[in-house]
Amino acid sequence: MAEDSDLEKTEEPTPHKREKAKKDGQIVRSKELSSVLMILGGVSLLWMSGRFITRELYAMLTEGFTFNHHIIGNENLLIPRFASLMKQAVFALSPVFLGLVLVAIGGSAVLGGINFSSKSIKFDPKKWNPISGLKRIFSMNALAELFKAILKSLFVGLAATVFLWHNWNDILHLITLPPLSALANAMQLLIFAVYIAVFYAYPDGGIRYYFSNS
């Protein structure tokens, strides 16, 4: 009987169990994969809409830093002027914001698909049980996530330290460069961050997908 129970535990999940898990809102997710897709999407959106953003922000900053006696002398005009500048800033960054929303939705759907389950937001008194909460905190899954987070922090910290050590003078030199050259060098730093995220996120997403189907 013990052997039969062990075999049952190692069997692949049936379509019925997968469908039931999906209805319960239990689908595979990878925060790291979503993060790397957000970074890649943000870099791509900045690259494609860079001229538009630069033009609109330049106009906003030019208007904001223009000395105006009428506005400074009238307190009632300060808040409307500030609100107008914020609207210009939001409009300038709206392509990136909207694009990242779509990327976030698509990134969540890569592994487990898009799933809307009322059971996942349904009030469950068992979730308020402190004993069950402590069991989740000190479970093997929580310890594995903690260990993975520590390794990730060490990896990212070490990589960032090595990069800063070798490029510190170039970073300080950014303030002496023309705006376009400084922006190009800053993009290199951003691409380096993308490489770190890609290096970590894809294995994590693959591992989660593998275990979700086993």
Tab-separated table of C-alpha atoms in Angstrom:
chain	number	residue	atom	x	y	z
A	1	MET	CA	0.000	0.000	0.000
A	2	ALA	CA	2.885	2.353	0.803
A	3	GLU	CA	4.375	1.743	-2.631
A	4	ASP	CA	1.051	2.510	-4.272
A	5	SER	CA	0.760	5.785	-2.369
A	6	ASP	CA	4.294	6.765	-3.417
A	7	LEU	CA	3.478	6.019	-7.036
A	8	GLU	CA	0.324	8.117	-6.817
A	9	LYS	CA	2.314	11.081	-5.506
A	10	THR	CA	4.752	10.920	-8.416
A	11	GLU	CA	2.085	10.612	-11.108
A	12	GLU	CA	1.669	13.501	-13.509
A	13	PRO	CA	-1.349	15.701	-12.782
A	14	THR	CA	-4.413	14.784	-14.773
A	15	PRO	CA	-6.217	17.352	-16.951
A	16	HIS	CA	-9.023	17.342	-14.383
A	17	LYS	CA	-6.631	18.296	-11.568
A	18	ARG	CA	-5.050	21.008	-13.700
A	19	GLU	CA	-8.441	22.446	-14.554
A	20	LYS	CA	-9.484	22.365	-10.891
A	21	ALA	CA	-6.248	24.109	-9.867
A	22	LYS	CA	-6.853	26.788	-12.502
A	23	LYS	CA	-10.382	27.356	-11.222
A	24	ASP	CA	-8.962	27.750	-7.717
A	25	GLY	CA	-6.495	30.348	-9.022
A	26	GLN	CA	-3.498	28.075	-8.468
A	27	ILE	CA	-1.426	28.656	-11.598
A	28	VAL	CA	2.310	28.866	-12.077
A	29	ARG	CA	3.888	32.299	-11.696
A	30	SER	CA	7.467	33.579	-11.763
A	31	LYS	CA	8.159	37.012	-10.313
A	32	GLU	CA	11.634	37.017	-11.843
A	33	LEU	CA	10.341	36.286	-15.344
A	34	SER	CA	7.752	39.049	-14.999
A	35	SER	CA	10.492	41.404	-13.781
A	36	VAL	CA	12.792	40.708	-16.714
A	37	LEU	CA	9.960	41.159	-19.188
A	38	MET	CA	9.120	44.481	-17.547
A	39	ILE	CA	12.743	45.590	-17.850
A	40	LEU	CA	13.027	44.473	-21.463
A	41	GLY	CA	9.704	46.102	-22.261
A	42	GLY	CA	10.707	49.328	-20.523
A	43	VAL	CA	14.017	49.500	-22.384
A	44	SER	CA	12.297	48.822	-25.709
A	45	LEU	CA	9.599	51.413	-25.060
A	46	LEU	CA	12.171	54.019	-24.052
A	47	TRP	CA	14.167	53.235	-27.173
A	48	MET	CA	11.168	53.534	-29.490
A	49	SER	CA	9.560	56.584	-27.883
A	50	GLY	CA	12.751	58.315	-26.723
A	51	ARG	CA	12.435	61.276	-29.094
A	52	PHE	CA	8.807	61.896	-28.152
A	53	ILE	CA	9.558	61.693	-24.426
A	54	THR	CA	12.607	63.943	-24.751
A	55	ARG	CA	10.688	66.560	-26.732
A	56	GLU	CA	7.715	66.634	-24.357
A	57	LEU	CA	9.801	66.643	-21.168
A	58	TYR	CA	12.043	69.352	-22.591
A	59	ALA	CA	8.981	71.504	-23.280
A	60	MET	CA	7.636	70.805	-19.793
A	61	LEU	CA	10.934	71.661	-18.076
A	62	THR	CA	11.384	74.777	-20.204
A	63	GLU	CA	7.949	76.018	-19.211
A	64	GLY	CA	8.437	75.021	-15.580
A	65	PHE	CA	11.768	76.775	-15.146
A	66	THR	CA	10.712	79.937	-16.979
A	67	PHE	CA	10.493	82.835	-14.529
A	68	ASN	CA	6.974	84.264	-14.533
A	69	HIS	CA	6.179	87.287	-12.348
A	70	HIS	CA	2.414	86.799	-12.590
A	71	ILE	CA	2.496	83.231	-11.281
A	72	ILE	CA	5.026	83.897	-8.513
A	73	GLY	CA	3.065	86.903	-7.309
A	74	ASN	CA	-0.250	85.055	-7.278
A	75	GLU	CA	-0.588	82.016	-5.005
A	76	ASN	CA	-3.842	80.972	-6.671
A	77	LEU	CA	-1.981	80.273	-9.920
A	78	LEU	CA	0.759	78.072	-8.451
A	79	ILE	CA	-1.335	74.905	-8.009
A	80	PRO	CA	-2.962	75.096	-11.489
A	81	ARG	CA	0.488	75.697	-13.007
A	82	PHE	CA	1.934	72.713	-11.145
A	83	ALA	CA	-1.029	70.531	-12.210
A	84	SER	CA	-0.513	71.575	-15.818
A	85	LEU	CA	3.169	70.619	-15.671
A	86	MET	CA	2.321	67.246	-14.132
A	87	LYS	CA	-0.190	66.585	-16.927
A	88	GLN	CA	2.544	67.300	-19.463
A	89	ALA	CA	4.888	64.906	-17.689
A	90	VAL	CA	2.244	62.155	-17.547
A	91	PHE	CA	1.464	62.697	-21.231
A	92	ALA	CA	5.157	62.440	-22.100
A	93	LEU	CA	5.558	59.167	-20.194
A	94	SER	CA	2.165	57.698	-21.119
A	95	PRO	CA	3.553	55.448	-23.920
A	96	VAL	CA	5.886	53.804	-21.411
A	97	PHE	CA	3.223	53.492	-18.704
A	98	LEU	CA	0.610	51.974	-21.016
A	99	GLY	CA	3.161	49.704	-22.649
A	100	LEU	CA	4.375	48.403	-19.288
A	101	VAL	CA	0.796	47.597	-18.261
A	102	LEU	CA	0.432	45.422	-21.360
A	103	VAL	CA	3.825	43.835	-20.748
A	104	ALA	CA	2.881	43.063	-17.137
A	105	ILE	CA	-0.330	41.356	-18.228
A	106	GLY	CA	1.463	39.444	-20.973
A	107	GLY	CA	4.316	38.469	-18.659
A	108	SER	CA	1.889	36.967	-16.157
A	109	ALA	CA	0.255	34.991	-18.957
A	110	VAL	CA	3.490	33.508	-20.315
A	111	LEU	CA	3.664	30.605	-17.862
A	112	GLY	CA	0.197	30.049	-16.466
A	113	GLY	CA	-1.956	31.995	-18.880
A	114	ILE	CA	-4.517	34.651	-18.047
A	115	ASN	CA	-6.835	33.352	-15.367
A	116	PHE	CA	-9.650	35.065	-13.473
A	117	SER	CA	-10.834	33.086	-10.486
A	118	SER	CA	-13.338	34.289	-7.915
A	119	LYS	CA	-12.050	31.679	-5.446
A	120	SER	CA	-8.675	33.388	-5.212
A	121	ILE	CA	-10.292	36.575	-3.859
A	122	LYS	CA	-13.044	34.837	-1.902
A	123	PHE	CA	-12.983	35.399	1.852
A	124	ASP	CA	-11.644	32.302	3.581
A	125	PRO	CA	-11.590	32.239	7.411
A	126	LYS	CA	-8.866	29.568	7.293
A	127	LYS	CA	-6.450	32.129	5.884
A	128	TRP	CA	-6.790	34.122	9.110
A	129	ASN	CA	-5.674	31.145	11.190
A	130	PRO	CA	-2.329	32.170	12.763
A	131	ILE	CA	-1.208	28.548	13.074
A	132	SER	CA	-1.687	27.959	9.356
A	133	GLY	CA	0.134	31.224	8.673
A	134	LEU	CA	3.113	30.130	10.771
A	135	LYS	CA	3.168	26.809	8.939
A	136	ARG	CA	3.368	28.643	5.614
A	137	ILE	CA	6.109	30.938	6.895
A	138	PHE	CA	8.272	28.065	8.108
A	139	SER	CA	7.409	25.653	5.295
A	140	MET	CA	10.024	24.183	2.968
A	141	ASN	CA	8.711	26.317	0.124
A	142	ALA	CA	9.166	29.499	2.165
A	143	LEU	CA	12.676	28.473	3.166
A	144	ALA	CA	13.509	27.678	-0.465
A	145	GLU	CA	12.228	31.109	-1.533
A	146	LEU	CA	14.288	32.737	1.228
A	147	PHE	CA	17.411	30.861	0.164
A	148	LYS	CA	16.804	31.827	-3.467
A	149	ALA	CA	16.283	35.481	-2.526
A	150	ILE	CA	19.560	35.508	-0.584
A	151	LEU	CA	21.425	33.964	-3.531
A	152	LYS	CA	19.847	36.474	-5.902
A	153	SER	CA	20.810	39.395	-3.677
A	154	LEU	CA	24.382	38.127	-3.401
A	155	PHE	CA	24.616	37.609	-7.156
A	156	VAL	CA	23.179	41.002	-8.055
A	157	GLY	CA	25.248	42.756	-5.375
A	158	LEU	CA	28.462	41.081	-6.521
A	159	ALA	CA	27.770	41.826	-10.182
A	160	ALA	CA	26.896	45.464	-9.423
A	161	THR	CA	30.019	45.872	-7.268
A	162	VAL	CA	32.299	44.494	-9.989
A	163	PHE	CA	30.625	46.674	-12.618
A	164	LEU	CA	30.864	49.836	-10.511
A	165	TRP	CA	34.480	49.057	-9.619
A	166	HIS	CA	35.485	48.904	-13.278
A	167	ASN	CA	33.251	51.740	-14.526
A	168	TRP	CA	33.173	54.225	-11.647
A	169	ASN	CA	35.258	56.832	-13.481
A	170	ASP	CA	33.032	56.549	-16.559
A	171	ILE	CA	29.940	57.043	-14.410
A	172	LEU	CA	31.374	60.179	-12.815
A	173	HIS	CA	32.352	61.380	-16.273
A	174	LEU	CA	28.695	61.349	-17.382
A	175	ILE	CA	28.061	64.833	-15.985
A	176	THR	CA	30.745	66.276	-18.270
A	177	LEU	CA	29.335	64.715	-21.447
A	178	PRO	CA	26.780	66.215	-23.833
A	179	PRO	CA	23.206	65.087	-23.122
A	180	LEU	CA	23.054	62.600	-25.982
A	181	SER	CA	26.382	60.985	-25.094
A	182	ALA	CA	25.424	60.806	-21.426
A	183	LEU	CA	22.110	59.193	-22.367
A	184	ALA	CA	23.882	56.609	-24.517
A	185	ASN	CA	26.224	55.673	-21.665
A	186	ALA	CA	23.304	55.507	-19.236
A	187	MET	CA	21.554	53.125	-21.607
A	188	GLN	CA	24.580	50.833	-21.361
A	189	LEU	CA	24.083	50.678	-17.602
A	190	LEU	CA	20.431	49.820	-18.129
A	191	ILE	CA	21.307	47.089	-20.618
A	192	PHE	CA	23.704	45.629	-18.054
A	193	ALA	CA	20.833	45.430	-15.552
A	194	VAL	CA	18.730	43.691	-18.188
A	195	TYR	CA	21.448	41.082	-18.707
A	196	ILE	CA	21.498	40.341	-14.976
A	197	ALA	CA	17.729	39.973	-14.859
A	198	VAL	CA	17.654	37.751	-17.954
A	199	PHE	CA	20.418	35.535	-16.602
A	200	TYR	CA	18.444	34.893	-13.427
A	201	ALA	CA	14.825	35.015	-14.571
A	202	TYR	CA	14.807	32.520	-17.424
A	203	PRO	CA	16.142	29.582	-15.364
A	204	ASP	CA	13.711	30.463	-12.575
A	205	GLY	CA	10.766	30.604	-14.948
A	206	GLY	CA	11.781	27.306	-16.553
A	207	ILE	CA	12.110	25.583	-13.185
A	208	ARG	CA	8.692	26.804	-12.038
A	209	TYR	CA	7.089	25.716	-15.300
A	210	TYR	CA	8.716	22.280	-15.047
A	211	PHE	CA	7.541	21.638	-11.497
A	212	SER	CA	4.053	22.927	-12.260
A	213	ASN	CA	3.680	20.212	-14.873
A	214	SER	CA	5.211	17.403	-12.819
